[in-house]
PDB file of C-alpha atoms in Angstrom:
ATOM      1  CA  UNK A   1     126.257 -10.966 159.410  1.00 51.00           C
ATOM      2  CA  UNK A   2     123.058  -9.349 158.177  1.00 48.00           C
ATOM      3  CA  UNK A   3     123.768 -10.142 154.514  1.00 52.00           C
ATOM      4  CA  UNK A   4     124.625 -13.760 155.398  1.00 52.00           C
ATOM      5  CA  UNK A   5     121.280 -14.208 157.209  1.00 51.00           C
ATOM      6  CA  UNK A   6     119.399 -12.690 154.282  1.00 52.00           C
ATOM      7  CA  UNK A   7     121.075 -15.127 151.912  1.00 46.00           C
ATOM      8  CA  UNK A   8     120.055 -18.117 154.039  1.00 44.00           C
ATOM      9  CA  UNK A   9     116.431 -16.927 154.183  1.00 40.00           C
ATOM     10  CA  UNK A  10     116.385 -16.423 150.401  1.00 45.00           C
ATOM     11  CA  UNK A  11     117.696 -19.930 149.755  1.00 41.00           C
ATOM     12  CA  UNK A  12     115.124 -21.496 152.095  1.00 39.00           C
ATOM     13  CA  UNK A  13     112.236 -19.588 150.494  1.00 41.00           C
ATOM     14  CA  UNK A  14     113.387 -20.533 146.993  1.00 45.00           C
ATOM     15  CA  UNK A  15     113.488 -24.201 147.951  1.00 44.00           C
ATOM     16  CA  UNK A  16     109.971 -24.019 149.420  1.00 42.00           C
ATOM     17  CA  UNK A  17     108.548 -22.321 146.310  1.00 40.00           C
ATOM     18  CA  UNK A  18     110.136 -24.856 143.953  1.00 44.00           C
ATOM     19  CA  UNK A  19     108.633 -27.707 145.992  1.00 41.00           C
ATOM     20  CA  UNK A  20     105.123 -26.239 145.873  1.00 37.00           C
ATOM     21  CA  UNK A  21     105.322 -25.526 142.118  1.00 42.00           C
ATOM     22  CA  UNK A  22     105.803 -29.159 141.039  1.00 42.00           C
ATOM     23  CA  UNK A  23     104.482 -30.286 137.660  1.00 39.00           C
ATOM     24  CA  UNK A  24     100.886 -31.538 137.488  1.00 39.00           C
ATOM     25  CA  UNK A  25     100.520 -35.181 138.433  1.00 46.00           C
ATOM     26  CA  UNK A  26      99.816 -37.863 135.836  1.00 52.00           C
ATOM     27  CA  UNK A  27     100.932 -41.257 134.610  1.00 64.00           C
ATOM     28  CA  UNK A  28     103.042 -39.839 131.775  1.00 55.00           C
ATOM     29  CA  UNK A  29     104.815 -37.012 133.595  1.00 49.00           C
ATOM     30  CA  UNK A  30     108.358 -36.869 134.975  1.00 44.00           C
ATOM     31  CA  UNK A  31     108.800 -37.729 138.639  1.00 49.00           C
ATOM     32  CA  UNK A  32     108.554 -34.953 141.227  1.00 51.00           C
ATOM     33  CA  UNK A  33     111.266 -34.834 143.861  1.00 51.00           C
ATOM     34  CA  UNK A  34     109.916 -35.498 147.346  1.00 50.00           C
ATOM     35  CA  UNK A  35     112.298 -35.251 150.312  1.00 51.00           C
ATOM     36  CA  UNK A  36     112.702 -38.553 152.154  1.00 48.00           C
ATOM     37  CA  UNK A  37     111.902 -38.585 155.837  1.00 48.00           C
ATOM     38  CA  UNK A  38     113.603 -40.385 158.710  1.00 44.00           C
ATOM     39  CA  UNK A  39     111.318 -43.423 158.412  1.00 52.00           C
ATOM     40  CA  UNK A  40     112.905 -44.294 155.069  1.00 59.00           C
ATOM     41  CA  UNK A  41     109.777 -43.651 152.995  1.00 69.00           C
ATOM     42  CA  UNK A  42     110.306 -43.114 149.245  1.00 69.00           C
ATOM     43  CA  UNK A  43     111.989 -39.888 148.136  1.00 69.00           C
ATOM     44  CA  UNK A  44     110.356 -39.674 144.719  1.00 83.00           C
ATOM     45  CA  UNK A  45     106.938 -40.081 143.142  1.00 91.00           C
ATOM     46  CA  UNK A  46     105.566 -42.499 142.070  1.00 94.00           C
ATOM     47  CA  UNK A  47     105.712 -45.219 144.672  1.00 95.00           C
ATOM     48  CA  UNK A  48     105.845 -48.430 142.611  1.00 96.00           C
ATOM     49  CA  UNK A  49     104.488 -51.574 144.253  1.00 96.00           C
ATOM     50  CA  UNK A  50     105.634 -54.615 142.224  1.00 96.00           C
ATOM     51  CA  UNK A  51     103.743 -57.888 142.055  1.00 96.00           C
ATOM     52  CA  UNK A  52     106.396 -59.475 144.275  1.00 95.00           C
ATOM     53  CA  UNK A  53     105.299 -57.225 147.170  1.00 96.00           C
ATOM     54  CA  UNK A  54     101.832 -58.803 147.348  1.00 96.00           C
ATOM     55  CA  UNK A  55     101.003 -61.653 149.728  1.00 94.00           C
ATOM     56  CA  UNK A  56      97.935 -63.832 150.213  1.00 89.00           C
ATOM     57  CA  UNK A  57      95.356 -62.707 152.748  1.00 82.00           C
ATOM     58  CA  UNK A  58      95.190 -66.304 153.989  1.00 81.00           C
ATOM     59  CA  UNK A  59      91.721 -67.094 152.649  1.00 81.00           C
ATOM     60  CA  UNK A  60      92.932 -69.339 149.847  1.00 82.00           C
ATOM     61  CA  UNK A  61      96.755 -69.352 149.626  1.00 87.00           C
ATOM     62  CA  UNK A  62      96.722 -71.528 146.495  1.00 90.00           C
ATOM     63  CA  UNK A  63      94.503 -69.133 144.525  1.00 91.00           C
ATOM     64  CA  UNK A  64      97.423 -66.941 143.362  1.00 93.00           C
ATOM     65  CA  UNK A  65     100.879 -67.664 142.005  1.00 93.00           C
ATOM     66  CA  UNK A  66     103.870 -65.318 141.601  1.00 94.00           C
ATOM     67  CA  UNK A  67     105.375 -65.863 138.145  1.00 94.00           C
ATOM     68  CA  UNK A  68     108.840 -64.577 138.947  1.00 91.00           C
ATOM     69  CA  UNK A  69     110.338 -64.809 135.434  1.00 93.00           C
ATOM     70  CA  UNK A  70     107.457 -62.761 133.974  1.00 93.00           C
ATOM     71  CA  UNK A  71     107.136 -60.334 136.896  1.00 95.00           C
ATOM     72  CA  UNK A  72     103.428 -60.709 137.622  1.00 96.00           C
ATOM     73  CA  UNK A  73     101.146 -62.409 140.118  1.00 97.00           C
ATOM     74  CA  UNK A  74      98.323 -64.438 138.578  1.00 95.00           C
ATOM     75  CA  UNK A  75      95.219 -66.178 139.754  1.00 94.00           C
ATOM     76  CA  UNK A  76      94.989 -69.959 139.542  1.00 93.00           C
ATOM     77  CA  UNK A  77      92.273 -72.507 138.835  1.00 88.00           C
ATOM     78  CA  UNK A  78      91.639 -72.449 142.616  1.00 87.00           C
ATOM     79  CA  UNK A  79      90.192 -68.921 142.550  1.00 79.00           C
ATOM     80  CA  UNK A  80      88.700 -67.414 145.680  1.00 79.00           C
ATOM     81  CA  UNK A  81      91.535 -65.763 147.569  1.00 82.00           C
ATOM     82  CA  UNK A  82      92.768 -62.190 147.704  1.00 94.00           C
ATOM     83  CA  UNK A  83      96.165 -60.529 148.023  1.00 96.00           C
ATOM     84  CA  UNK A  84      97.446 -57.289 149.534  1.00 96.00           C
ATOM     85  CA  UNK A  85     100.617 -55.210 149.809  1.00 97.00           C
ATOM     86  CA  UNK A  86     101.595 -52.456 152.258  1.00 96.00           C
ATOM     87  CA  UNK A  87     101.877 -48.831 151.148  1.00 96.00           C
ATOM     88  CA  UNK A  88     104.560 -46.578 152.674  1.00 94.00           C
ATOM     89  CA  UNK A  89     104.215 -42.859 151.900  1.00 94.00           C
ATOM     90  CA  UNK A  90     105.668 -39.807 153.665  1.00 92.00           C
ATOM     91  CA  UNK A  91     103.436 -38.082 156.202  1.00 92.00           C
ATOM     92  CA  UNK A  92     101.446 -35.052 154.954  1.00 93.00           C
ATOM     93  CA  UNK A  93     101.947 -35.873 151.276  1.00 94.00           C
ATOM     94  CA  UNK A  94      98.965 -35.718 148.912  1.00 97.00           C
ATOM     95  CA  UNK A  95      97.986 -38.756 146.832  1.00 97.00           C
ATOM     96  CA  UNK A  96      97.245 -37.505 143.320  1.00 97.00           C
ATOM     97  CA  UNK A  97      96.522 -40.675 141.338  1.00 98.00           C
ATOM     98  CA  UNK A  98      96.537 -44.479 141.497  1.00 98.00           C
ATOM     99  CA  UNK A  99      97.461 -46.715 138.531  1.00 98.00           C
ATOM    100  CA  UNK A 100      97.914 -50.407 137.807  1.00 98.00           C
ATOM    101  CA  UNK A 101      99.494 -52.458 135.033  1.00 98.00           C
ATOM    102  CA  UNK A 102      97.739 -55.743 134.367  1.00 98.00           C
ATOM    103  CA  UNK A 103      96.806 -58.498 131.914  1.00 97.00           C
ATOM    104  CA  UNK A 104      93.168 -59.608 131.809  1.00 97.00           C
ATOM    105  CA  UNK A 105      92.516 -62.418 129.345  1.00 96.00           C
ATOM    106  CA  UNK A 106      89.326 -63.527 131.078  1.00 94.00           C
ATOM    107  CA  UNK A 107      86.361 -62.563 128.912  1.00 92.00           C
ATOM    108  CA  UNK A 108      83.860 -63.471 131.602  1.00 93.00           C
ATOM    109  CA  UNK A 109      85.362 -61.872 134.702  1.00 93.00           C
ATOM    110  CA  UNK A 110      87.005 -58.531 135.472  1.00 95.00           C
ATOM    111  CA  UNK A 111      88.772 -57.602 138.700  1.00 96.00           C
ATOM    112  CA  UNK A 112      89.326 -54.479 140.803  1.00 97.00           C
ATOM    113  CA  UNK A 113      92.318 -53.164 142.729  1.00 98.00           C
ATOM    114  CA  UNK A 114      91.799 -50.921 145.763  1.00 98.00           C
ATOM    115  CA  UNK A 115      93.999 -48.395 147.525  1.00 98.00           C
ATOM    116  CA  UNK A 116      92.752 -48.514 151.114  1.00 98.00           C
ATOM    117  CA  UNK A 117      93.509 -46.816 154.402  1.00 97.00           C
ATOM    118  CA  UNK A 118      92.562 -48.122 157.831  1.00 96.00           C
ATOM    119  CA  UNK A 119      92.591 -46.326 161.169  1.00 95.00           C
ATOM    120  CA  UNK A 120      95.079 -47.427 163.791  1.00 94.00           C
ATOM    121  CA  UNK A 121      92.752 -46.565 166.672  1.00 90.00           C
ATOM    122  CA  UNK A 122      89.662 -48.654 165.929  1.00 86.00           C
ATOM    123  CA  UNK A 123      88.627 -51.874 164.205  1.00 85.00           C
ATOM    124  CA  UNK A 124      86.788 -52.160 160.842  1.00 78.00           C
ATOM    125  CA  UNK A 125      87.209 -48.454 160.040  1.00 88.00           C
ATOM    126  CA  UNK A 126      88.716 -48.731 156.558  1.00 94.00           C
ATOM    127  CA  UNK A 127      88.127 -46.496 153.541  1.00 96.00           C
ATOM    128  CA  UNK A 128      88.857 -47.210 149.865  1.00 98.00           C
ATOM    129  CA  UNK A 129      90.690 -44.110 148.658  1.00 98.00           C
ATOM    130  CA  UNK A 130      90.831 -45.235 145.024  1.00 98.00           C
ATOM    131  CA  UNK A 131      89.468 -48.090 142.914  1.00 98.00           C
ATOM    132  CA  UNK A 132      90.693 -49.318 139.530  1.00 98.00           C
ATOM    133  CA  UNK A 133      88.752 -51.971 137.598  1.00 97.00           C
ATOM    134  CA  UNK A 134      89.691 -53.960 134.504  1.00 96.00           C
ATOM    135  CA  UNK A 135      87.420 -54.270 131.475  1.00 92.00           C
ATOM    136  CA  UNK A 136      87.152 -56.625 128.526  1.00 93.00           C
ATOM    137  CA  UNK A 137      89.695 -59.235 127.523  1.00 95.00           C
ATOM    138  CA  UNK A 138      93.169 -58.817 125.990  1.00 96.00           C
ATOM    139  CA  UNK A 139      96.528 -60.593 125.955  1.00 96.00           C
ATOM    140  CA  UNK A 140      98.317 -57.228 126.071  1.00 96.00           C
ATOM    141  CA  UNK A 141      99.682 -55.427 129.120  1.00 97.00           C
ATOM    142  CA  UNK A 142      97.267 -52.587 129.863  1.00 97.00           C
ATOM    143  CA  UNK A 143      97.179 -49.648 132.261  1.00 97.00           C
ATOM    144  CA  UNK A 144      94.204 -48.266 134.198  1.00 97.00           C
ATOM    145  CA  UNK A 145      93.999 -45.517 136.784  1.00 98.00           C
ATOM    146  CA  UNK A 146      91.920 -43.472 139.189  1.00 98.00           C
ATOM    147  CA  UNK A 147      92.565 -39.757 139.777  1.00 98.00           C
ATOM    148  CA  UNK A 148      89.570 -39.181 142.066  1.00 97.00           C
ATOM    149  CA  UNK A 149      91.242 -39.860 145.395  1.00 98.00           C
ATOM    150  CA  UNK A 150      89.116 -39.842 148.560  1.00 97.00           C
ATOM    151  CA  UNK A 151      90.845 -38.217 151.571  1.00 97.00           C
ATOM    152  CA  UNK A 152      94.146 -37.789 149.675  1.00 97.00           C
ATOM    153  CA  UNK A 153      96.318 -36.356 152.482  1.00 97.00           C
ATOM    154  CA  UNK A 154      98.501 -39.038 154.109  1.00 96.00           C
ATOM    155  CA  UNK A 155      98.063 -38.890 157.881  1.00 96.00           C
ATOM    156  CA  UNK A 156     100.588 -40.809 159.983  1.00 94.00           C
ATOM    157  CA  UNK A 157     100.388 -42.427 162.465  1.00 93.00           C
ATOM    158  CA  UNK A 158      96.586 -42.079 162.464  1.00 95.00           C
ATOM    159  CA  UNK A 159      96.200 -44.370 159.442  1.00 97.00           C
ATOM    160  CA  UNK A 160      97.876 -47.306 157.707  1.00 96.00           C
ATOM    161  CA  UNK A 161      97.678 -47.773 153.929  1.00 98.00           C
ATOM    162  CA  UNK A 162      97.638 -50.825 151.654  1.00 97.00           C
ATOM    163  CA  UNK A 163      96.657 -52.077 148.186  1.00 98.00           C
ATOM    164  CA  UNK A 164      94.470 -55.160 147.718  1.00 97.00           C
ATOM    165  CA  UNK A 165      92.831 -57.192 144.971  1.00 97.00           C
ATOM    166  CA  UNK A 166      91.211 -60.549 144.260  1.00 95.00           C
ATOM    167  CA  UNK A 167      92.258 -62.336 141.058  1.00 95.00           C
ATOM    168  CA  UNK A 168      89.292 -64.441 139.853  1.00 94.00           C
ATOM    169  CA  UNK A 169      91.104 -66.817 137.468  1.00 94.00           C
ATOM    170  CA  UNK A 170      94.427 -67.867 135.971  1.00 94.00           C
ATOM    171  CA  UNK A 171      93.735 -65.464 133.105  1.00 95.00           C
ATOM    172  CA  UNK A 172      93.932 -62.408 135.374  1.00 96.00           C
ATOM    173  CA  UNK A 173      97.393 -61.049 136.226  1.00 97.00           C
ATOM    174  CA  UNK A 174      98.632 -58.024 138.179  1.00 98.00           C
ATOM    175  CA  UNK A 175     102.041 -56.577 137.269  1.00 98.00           C
ATOM    176  CA  UNK A 176     102.258 -53.526 139.534  1.00 98.00           C
ATOM    177  CA  UNK A 177     100.418 -50.715 141.305  1.00 98.00           C
ATOM    178  CA  UNK A 178     101.695 -47.136 141.274  1.00 98.00           C
ATOM    179  CA  UNK A 179     100.837 -44.219 143.529  1.00 98.00           C
ATOM    180  CA  UNK A 180     101.651 -40.672 142.419  1.00 97.00           C
ATOM    181  CA  UNK A 181     101.975 -38.149 145.223  1.00 96.00           C
ATOM    182  CA  UNK A 182     103.127 -34.615 145.972  1.00 94.00           C
ATOM    183  CA  UNK A 183     104.658 -33.147 149.090  1.00 86.00           C
ATOM    184  CA  UNK A 184     103.293 -30.080 150.892  1.00 77.00           C
ATOM    185  CA  UNK A 185     104.546 -28.005 153.787  1.00 64.00           C
ATOM    186  CA  UNK A 186     102.670 -28.920 156.960  1.00 56.00           C
ATOM    187  CA  UNK A 187     101.322 -25.354 157.253  1.00 51.00           C
ATOM    188  CA  UNK A 188      99.435 -25.823 153.962  1.00 51.00           C
ATOM    189  CA  UNK A 189      97.762 -29.189 154.537  1.00 50.00           C
ATOM    190  CA  UNK A 190      94.522 -27.627 155.826  1.00 54.00           C
ATOM    191  CA  UNK A 191      93.682 -26.610 152.244  1.00 53.00           C
ATOM    192  CA  UNK A 192      93.307 -22.898 153.070  1.00 53.00           C
ATOM    193  CA  UNK A 193      95.535 -21.771 150.190  1.00 48.00           C
ATOM    194  CA  UNK A 194      93.237 -23.628 147.767  1.00 50.00           C
ATOM    195  CA  UNK A 195      90.109 -21.891 149.039  1.00 52.00           C
ATOM    196  CA  UNK A 196      88.669 -25.014 150.656  1.00 57.00           C
ATOM    197  CA  UNK A 197      87.794 -25.885 154.247  1.00 60.00           C
ATOM    198  CA  UNK A 198      87.364 -29.630 153.631  1.00 57.00           C
ATOM    199  CA  UNK A 199      90.288 -30.464 155.944  1.00 57.00           C
ATOM    200  CA  UNK A 200      89.066 -28.217 158.795  1.00 59.00           C
ATOM    201  CA  UNK A 201      87.436 -29.703 161.881  1.00 57.00           C
ATOM    202  CA  UNK A 202      85.336 -26.587 162.640  1.00 62.00           C
ATOM    203  CA  UNK A 203      84.098 -23.798 160.358  1.00 59.00           C
ATOM    204  CA  UNK A 204      82.420 -20.638 161.683  1.00 64.00           C
ATOM    205  CA  UNK A 205      79.607 -19.360 159.445  1.00 59.00           C
TER     206      UNK A 205
END
């Protein structure tokens, strides 16, 4: 009985260590395995948000158009509206980076895409966790990203998360947004093992 219990403990510890020693995050790396939770959130990183997931914010519904056979959402001549898509990530995971694929053929106007969280307990308390902006003009599909994530730990149900952008013309097109994340045991989310107290509510000097 004693040897059987020791074996179970060893297996559990090995699984925990392998989870915490995932490869460094980045657009070009292999996906890290992240256990799915009961809410049906994604089991692997990255979370890919396709153009088809975005919907108008209601300001100007005719200012964007989903080009289904090309797989992107584009602005129109009736510019002025914005679009957004929900983000579903497992609780207590850490957002490592935020990337987009896009086409920007507009030499006079660039556009930005935001990864935003909003509190579920008060109004107008949103925070942009990451911002990616396009530059220049090209007919090619390009990629841009942000690895400086503000408040990267996902906290449910305290916050909701979404991606938003405003496409200024028919020459600006969004193909997808991608969020790379890593999972952490709940006992480590206070940042103590990294030598930081940024996640602590009170620090004694």
